[in-house]
Amino acid sequence: MRIFVYGSLRRKQGNSHWMTNAQWLGDFSVDNYQLYSLGHYPGAVPGEGSVQGEVYRIDAATLAELDALRTARGEYKRQLIQTPYGSAWMYVYQRAVNGRTRIESGNWLDRTPT
């Protein structure tokens, strides 16, 4: 299975250690989403724009760990998207983004550190 990551799970980011057993497949930009800074990590929500990230091949154990990290508090919902590497899971932010800073480029690496 594959996963698309766009924030702290990307290479050289704060939670990249969760991807240690994953196989990087390539960079990808998903359309019809907007990226917001939530502080130390981002949230992607449906909207006009695109979000840049990375696609990985992962095993079921890694997906279970990521689900525990991302969906336990109801912040994110896992959604299937299409990539050049095949379908992949993406964590979509489920809470309001009012008052949050939008990252216009759609790239978490372009954020202004808080």
Coordinates of N, CA, C and O in Angstrom, one line a residue:
M1 N 0.8 -1.2 0.0 CA 0.0 0.0 0.0 C 0.9 1.2 0.0 O 2.1 1.2 0.3
R2 N 0.3 2.4 -0.4 CA 1.0 3.6 -0.5 C 0.4 4.7 0.4 O -0.8 4.7 0.7
I3 N 1.2 5.7 0.7 CA 0.7 6.8 1.5 C 1.4 8.1 0.9 O 2.5 8.1 0.5
F4 N 0.6 9.2 0.9 CA 1.1 10.5 0.5 C 1.2 11.3 1.8 O 0.2 11.5 2.5
V5 N 2.4 11.8 2.0 CA 2.6 12.6 3.2 C 3.1 14.0 2.8 O 3.8 14.2 1.8
Y6 N 2.6 15.1 3.5 CA 2.9 16.4 3.1 C 3.4 17.3 4.1 O 3.6 18.5 3.9
G7 N 3.7 16.8 5.3 CA 4.2 17.7 6.4 C 5.3 17.1 7.2 O 6.4 16.8 6.7
S8 N 5.0 16.9 8.5 CA 6.1 16.5 9.4 C 6.5 15.1 9.2 O 7.6 14.7 9.7
L9 N 5.9 14.3 8.3 CA 6.3 12.9 8.0 C 7.3 12.9 6.8 O 7.9 11.9 6.5
R10 N 7.4 14.1 6.1 CA 8.3 14.1 5.0 C 9.8 14.0 5.4 O 10.1 14.2 6.6
R11 N 10.6 13.6 4.5 CA 12.1 13.5 4.7 C 12.6 14.7 5.4 O 12.3 15.9 5.1
K12 N 13.4 14.5 6.4 CA 14.2 15.5 7.2 C 13.2 16.4 8.0 O 13.6 17.6 8.3
Q13 N 12.0 16.0 8.3 CA 11.1 16.8 9.1 C 10.9 16.1 10.4 O 11.4 14.9 10.6
G14 N 10.2 16.7 11.4 CA 10.2 16.3 12.7 C 9.7 14.9 13.0 O 10.1 14.3 14.0
N15 N 8.7 14.4 12.2 CA 8.2 13.1 12.4 C 8.6 12.1 11.3 O 8.0 11.0 11.2
S16 N 9.7 12.4 10.6 CA 10.1 11.5 9.5 C 10.6 10.1 10.0 O 10.6 9.2 9.3
H17 N 10.9 10.0 11.3 CA 11.3 8.7 11.9 C 10.2 7.7 11.8 O 10.5 6.5 11.8
W18 N 8.9 8.1 11.7 CA 7.8 7.2 11.5 C 7.9 6.5 10.2 O 7.2 5.5 10.0
M19 N 8.6 7.1 9.2 CA 8.7 6.5 7.9 C 10.0 5.7 7.7 O 10.3 5.3 6.5
T20 N 10.7 5.3 8.7 CA 11.9 4.6 8.6 C 11.8 3.3 7.8 O 12.7 3.0 7.0
N21 N 10.7 2.6 7.9 CA 10.5 1.3 7.2 C 9.8 1.5 5.9 O 9.5 0.5 5.2
A22 N 9.6 2.7 5.5 CA 8.8 3.0 4.2 C 9.8 3.1 3.0 O 11.0 3.5 3.2
Q23 N 9.3 2.9 1.9 CA 10.1 3.0 0.6 C 9.6 4.3 -0.1 O 8.5 4.3 -0.5
W24 N 10.5 5.3 -0.2 CA 10.2 6.5 -1.0 C 10.0 6.2 -2.4 O 10.8 5.5 -3.1
L25 N 8.8 6.6 -3.0 CA 8.5 6.4 -4.4 C 8.7 7.6 -5.2 O 9.1 7.5 -6.4
G26 N 8.5 8.8 -4.7 CA 8.7 10.0 -5.4 C 7.9 11.2 -4.8 O 7.0 11.0 -3.9
D27 N 8.1 12.3 -5.4 CA 7.4 13.6 -5.0 C 6.1 13.6 -5.8 O 6.0 13.1 -6.9
F28 N 5.1 14.3 -5.3 CA 3.8 14.4 -5.9 C 3.1 15.7 -5.4 O 3.3 16.1 -4.2
S29 N 2.3 16.2 -6.2 CA 1.4 17.4 -5.8 C 0.0 17.0 -6.1 O -0.4 16.7 -7.2
V30 N -0.9 17.0 -5.1 CA -2.3 16.7 -5.2 C -3.1 18.0 -5.3 O -2.9 18.9 -4.6
D31 N -4.0 18.0 -6.3 CA -4.8 19.2 -6.6 C -6.1 19.2 -5.8 O -6.5 18.1 -5.3
N32 N -6.7 20.3 -5.7 CA -7.9 20.6 -5.0 C -7.9 20.4 -3.5 O -8.8 20.0 -2.9
Y33 N -6.7 20.8 -3.0 CA -6.5 20.9 -1.5 C -5.7 22.2 -1.2 O -5.0 22.7 -2.0
Q34 N -6.0 22.6 0.0 CA -5.2 23.8 0.5 C -4.5 23.3 1.8 O -5.0 22.4 2.5
L35 N -3.3 23.9 2.1 CA -2.5 23.5 3.2 C -2.5 24.7 4.2 O -2.3 25.8 3.9
Y36 N -2.7 24.3 5.5 CA -2.7 25.2 6.6 C -1.6 24.8 7.6 O -1.5 23.6 7.9
S37 N -1.0 25.8 8.3 CA -0.1 25.5 9.4 C -1.0 25.4 10.6 O -1.8 26.3 11.0
L38 N -0.7 24.3 11.4 CA -1.4 24.1 12.6 C -0.4 24.2 13.8 O -0.6 23.8 14.9
G39 N 0.7 24.9 13.5 CA 1.8 25.0 14.5 C 3.0 24.2 14.1 O 3.7 24.6 13.2
H40 N 3.2 23.1 14.7 CA 4.4 22.2 14.4 C 4.1 21.2 13.3 O 5.0 20.4 12.9
Y41 N 2.9 21.2 12.7 CA 2.5 20.3 11.7 C 1.4 21.0 10.9 O 0.8 21.9 11.3
P42 N 1.2 20.5 9.6 CA 0.2 21.1 8.8 C -1.1 20.3 8.7 O -1.2 19.1 9.2
G43 N -2.1 20.9 8.1 CA -3.4 20.2 7.8 C -3.8 20.5 6.4 O -3.8 21.7 6.0
A44 N -4.1 19.5 5.6 CA -4.6 19.7 4.2 C -6.2 19.6 4.3 O -6.7 18.6 4.9
V45 N -6.8 20.5 3.6 CA -8.3 20.5 3.5 C -8.7 20.7 2.1 O -8.0 21.3 1.3
P46 N -9.9 20.1 1.7 CA -10.3 20.3 0.3 C -10.5 21.8 0.0 O -10.9 22.6 0.9
G47 N -10.1 22.2 -1.2 CA -10.2 23.6 -1.6 C -9.4 23.9 -2.9 O -8.8 23.0 -3.4
E48 N -9.4 25.1 -3.3 CA -8.6 25.5 -4.5 C -7.2 25.6 -4.2 O -6.8 26.3 -3.3
G49 N -6.4 24.8 -5.0 CA -4.9 24.9 -4.8 C -4.4 23.5 -4.9 O -5.1 22.5 -5.4
S50 N -3.1 23.3 -4.5 CA -2.5 22.0 -4.5 C -1.6 21.9 -3.3 O -1.2 22.9 -2.7
V51 N -1.3 20.6 -2.9 CA -0.5 20.3 -1.8 C 0.7 19.4 -2.3 O 0.4 18.4 -2.9
Q52 N 1.9 19.8 -1.9 CA 3.1 19.1 -2.3 C 3.5 18.1 -1.2 O 3.4 18.5 -0.1
G53 N 4.0 17.0 -1.6 CA 4.4 16.0 -0.7 C 5.2 14.9 -1.3 O 5.7 15.0 -2.4
E54 N 5.2 13.7 -0.6 CA 6.0 12.6 -1.0 C 5.1 11.3 -0.9 O 4.3 11.2 0.0
V55 N 5.3 10.4 -1.8 CA 4.6 9.1 -1.8 C 5.5 8.0 -1.4 O 6.7 8.0 -1.9
Y56 N 5.0 7.2 -0.5 CA 5.8 6.1 0.0 C 5.0 4.8 -0.1 O 3.8 4.8 0.0
R57 N 5.8 3.7 -0.2 CA 5.2 2.3 -0.1 C 5.4 2.0 1.4 O 6.5 2.1 1.9
I58 N 4.3 1.5 2.1 CA 4.4 1.2 3.5 C 3.7 -0.2 3.7 O 2.9 -0.6 2.9
D59 N 4.0 -0.7 4.9 CA 3.3 -2.0 5.2 C 2.2 -1.7 6.2 O 2.0 -0.6 6.6
A60 N 1.4 -2.7 6.5 CA 0.2 -2.6 7.4 C 0.6 -2.1 8.7 O -0.2 -1.3 9.3
A61 N 1.7 -2.5 9.3 CA 2.1 -2.1 10.6 C 2.4 -0.6 10.6 O 2.0 0.1 11.6
T62 N 3.1 -0.1 9.6 CA 3.4 1.4 9.6 C 2.1 2.1 9.4 O 1.9 3.2 10.1
L63 N 1.1 1.7 8.6 CA -0.1 2.4 8.5 C -0.9 2.4 9.8 O -1.5 3.4 10.2
A64 N -0.9 1.3 10.5 CA -1.5 1.3 11.8 C -0.9 2.3 12.8 O -1.6 3.0 13.5
E65 N 0.4 2.4 12.8 CA 1.1 3.4 13.6 C 0.8 4.8 13.2 O 0.5 5.7 14.1
L66 N 0.7 5.1 11.9 CA 0.3 6.4 11.4 C -1.1 6.7 11.8 O -1.4 7.9 12.1
D67 N -2.0 5.8 11.7 CA -3.4 6.0 12.0 C -3.5 6.4 13.5 O -4.2 7.3 13.9
A68 N -2.7 5.7 14.4 CA -2.7 6.0 15.8 C -2.2 7.4 16.0 O -2.8 8.2 16.9
L69 N -1.2 7.8 15.3 CA -0.7 9.2 15.4 C -1.6 10.2 14.9 O -1.8 11.3 15.5
R70 N -2.2 10.0 13.7 CA -3.0 11.0 13.0 C -4.5 11.0 13.3 O -5.1 12.0 13.2
T71 N -5.1 9.9 13.5 CA -6.6 9.8 13.6 C -7.1 9.6 15.0 O -8.4 9.7 15.1
A72 N -6.3 9.4 15.9 CA -6.8 9.0 17.3 C -7.7 10.1 17.9 O -8.7 9.8 18.5
R73 N -7.3 11.4 17.7 CA -8.1 12.5 18.3 C -9.1 13.1 17.3 O -9.7 14.1 17.6
G74 N -9.3 12.4 16.2 CA -10.3 12.9 15.3 C -9.8 14.1 14.4 O -10.6 14.8 13.8
E75 N -8.5 14.4 14.5 CA -8.0 15.6 13.7 C -8.0 15.3 12.2 O -8.2 16.2 11.4
Y76 N -7.7 14.1 11.9 CA -7.5 13.7 10.5 C -8.4 12.5 10.1 O -8.7 11.7 11.0
K77 N -8.7 12.4 8.8 CA -9.4 11.2 8.3 C -8.6 10.8 7.1 O -8.2 11.6 6.3
R78 N -8.4 9.5 7.0 CA -7.6 8.9 5.9 C -8.5 8.8 4.7 O -9.6 8.4 4.7
Q79 N -8.0 9.3 3.5 CA -8.7 9.3 2.3 C -7.8 8.8 1.2 O -6.7 9.1 1.1
L80 N -8.4 8.1 0.2 CA -7.7 7.5 -0.9 C -7.6 8.5 -2.0 O -8.6 9.1 -2.4
I81 N -6.4 8.8 -2.5 CA -6.2 9.7 -3.7 C -5.4 8.9 -4.8 O -4.9 7.8 -4.5
Q82 N -5.4 9.5 -5.9 CA -4.7 8.9 -7.1 C -3.3 9.6 -7.3 O -3.3 10.8 -7.2
T83 N -2.3 8.8 -7.4 CA -0.9 9.4 -7.7 C -0.3 8.7 -8.9 O -0.9 7.6 -9.3
P84 N 0.8 9.2 -9.4 CA 1.4 8.4 -10.6 C 1.9 7.1 -10.1 O 2.3 6.2 -11.0
Y85 N 2.0 6.8 -8.8 CA 2.6 5.6 -8.3 C 1.5 4.6 -7.9 O 1.7 3.6 -7.3
G86 N 0.2 5.0 -8.2 CA -0.9 4.2 -7.8 C -1.7 4.9 -6.8 O -1.4 6.0 -6.3
S87 N -2.8 4.3 -6.3 CA -3.6 5.0 -5.3 C -2.8 5.0 -4.0 O -2.0 4.1 -3.7
A88 N -3.1 6.0 -3.2 CA -2.4 6.2 -1.9 C -3.3 6.9 -0.9 O -4.2 7.6 -1.2
W89 N -3.0 6.6 0.3 CA -3.8 7.2 1.4 C -3.2 8.6 1.7 O -2.0 8.8 1.6
M90 N -4.1 9.5 2.1 CA -3.7 10.8 2.5 C -4.5 11.2 3.7 O -5.7 10.9 3.8
Y91 N -3.9 11.8 4.7 CA -4.6 12.3 5.9 C -5.1 13.7 5.7 O -4.4 14.6 5.4
V92 N -6.5 13.8 5.7 CA -7.1 15.1 5.4 C -7.6 15.7 6.8 O -8.2 14.9 7.6
Y93 N -7.3 16.9 7.0 CA -7.6 17.6 8.3 C -9.1 17.7 8.4 O -9.8 18.2 7.4
Q94 N -9.7 17.5 9.6 CA -11.1 17.4 9.8 C -11.7 18.6 10.6 O -12.9 18.7 10.7
R95 N -10.8 19.5 11.1 CA -11.3 20.6 11.9 C -11.3 21.9 11.2 O -10.7 22.0 10.1
A96 N -11.9 22.9 11.7 CA -12.0 24.2 11.1 C -10.6 24.8 11.0 O -9.7 24.6 11.9
V97 N -10.3 25.5 9.9 CA -9.0 26.2 9.7 C -9.2 27.7 9.9 O -8.2 28.4 9.6
N98 N -10.3 28.2 10.3 CA -10.5 29.6 10.6 C -9.4 30.1 11.5 O -9.1 29.5 12.6
G99 N -8.7 31.2 11.2 CA -7.7 31.8 12.0 C -6.3 31.1 11.8 O -5.3 31.5 12.4
R100 N -6.3 30.0 11.0 CA -5.0 29.4 10.8 C -4.3 30.0 9.5 O -5.0 30.6 8.7
T101 N -3.0 29.9 9.5 CA -2.3 30.5 8.4 C -2.2 29.5 7.2 O -1.8 28.4 7.3
R102 N -2.7 30.0 6.0 CA -2.6 29.2 4.8 C -1.2 29.3 4.3 O -0.6 30.3 4.2
I103 N -0.7 28.1 3.8 CA 0.6 28.1 3.2 C 0.3 28.1 1.7 O -0.1 27.1 1.1
E104 N 0.4 29.3 1.1 CA -0.1 29.5 -0.3 C 0.5 28.6 -1.3 O -0.1 28.2 -2.3
S105 N 1.8 28.3 -1.1 CA 2.5 27.4 -2.1 C 2.1 26.0 -2.0 O 2.3 25.2 -3.0
G106 N 1.4 25.6 -0.9 CA 1.0 24.2 -0.7 C 2.2 23.3 -0.3 O 2.0 22.1 -0.2
N107 N 3.3 23.9 0.0 CA 4.5 23.2 0.4 C 4.9 23.5 1.8 O 5.3 24.6 2.1
W108 N 4.8 22.5 2.7 CA 5.1 22.6 4.1 C 6.5 23.2 4.3 O 6.8 23.9 5.3
L109 N 7.4 22.9 3.4 CA 8.8 23.3 3.5 C 8.9 24.8 3.3 O 9.9 25.4 3.7
D110 N 7.9 25.5 2.8 CA 7.9 26.9 2.5 C 7.3 27.7 3.7 O 7.3 28.9 3.6
R111 N 6.9 27.0 4.8 CA 6.2 27.7 5.9 C 7.2 28.7 6.6 O 8.4 28.5 6.5
T112 N 6.6 29.6 7.2 CA 7.3 30.5 8.1 C 7.3 29.9 9.5 O 6.2 29.7 10.1
P113 N 8.5 29.5 10.0 CA 8.5 28.8 11.3 C 7.8 29.7 12.4 O 7.9 30.9 12.4
T114 N 7.1 29.0 13.3 CA 6.4 29.7 14.4 C 7.2 29.6 15.7 O 8.0 28.7 15.9

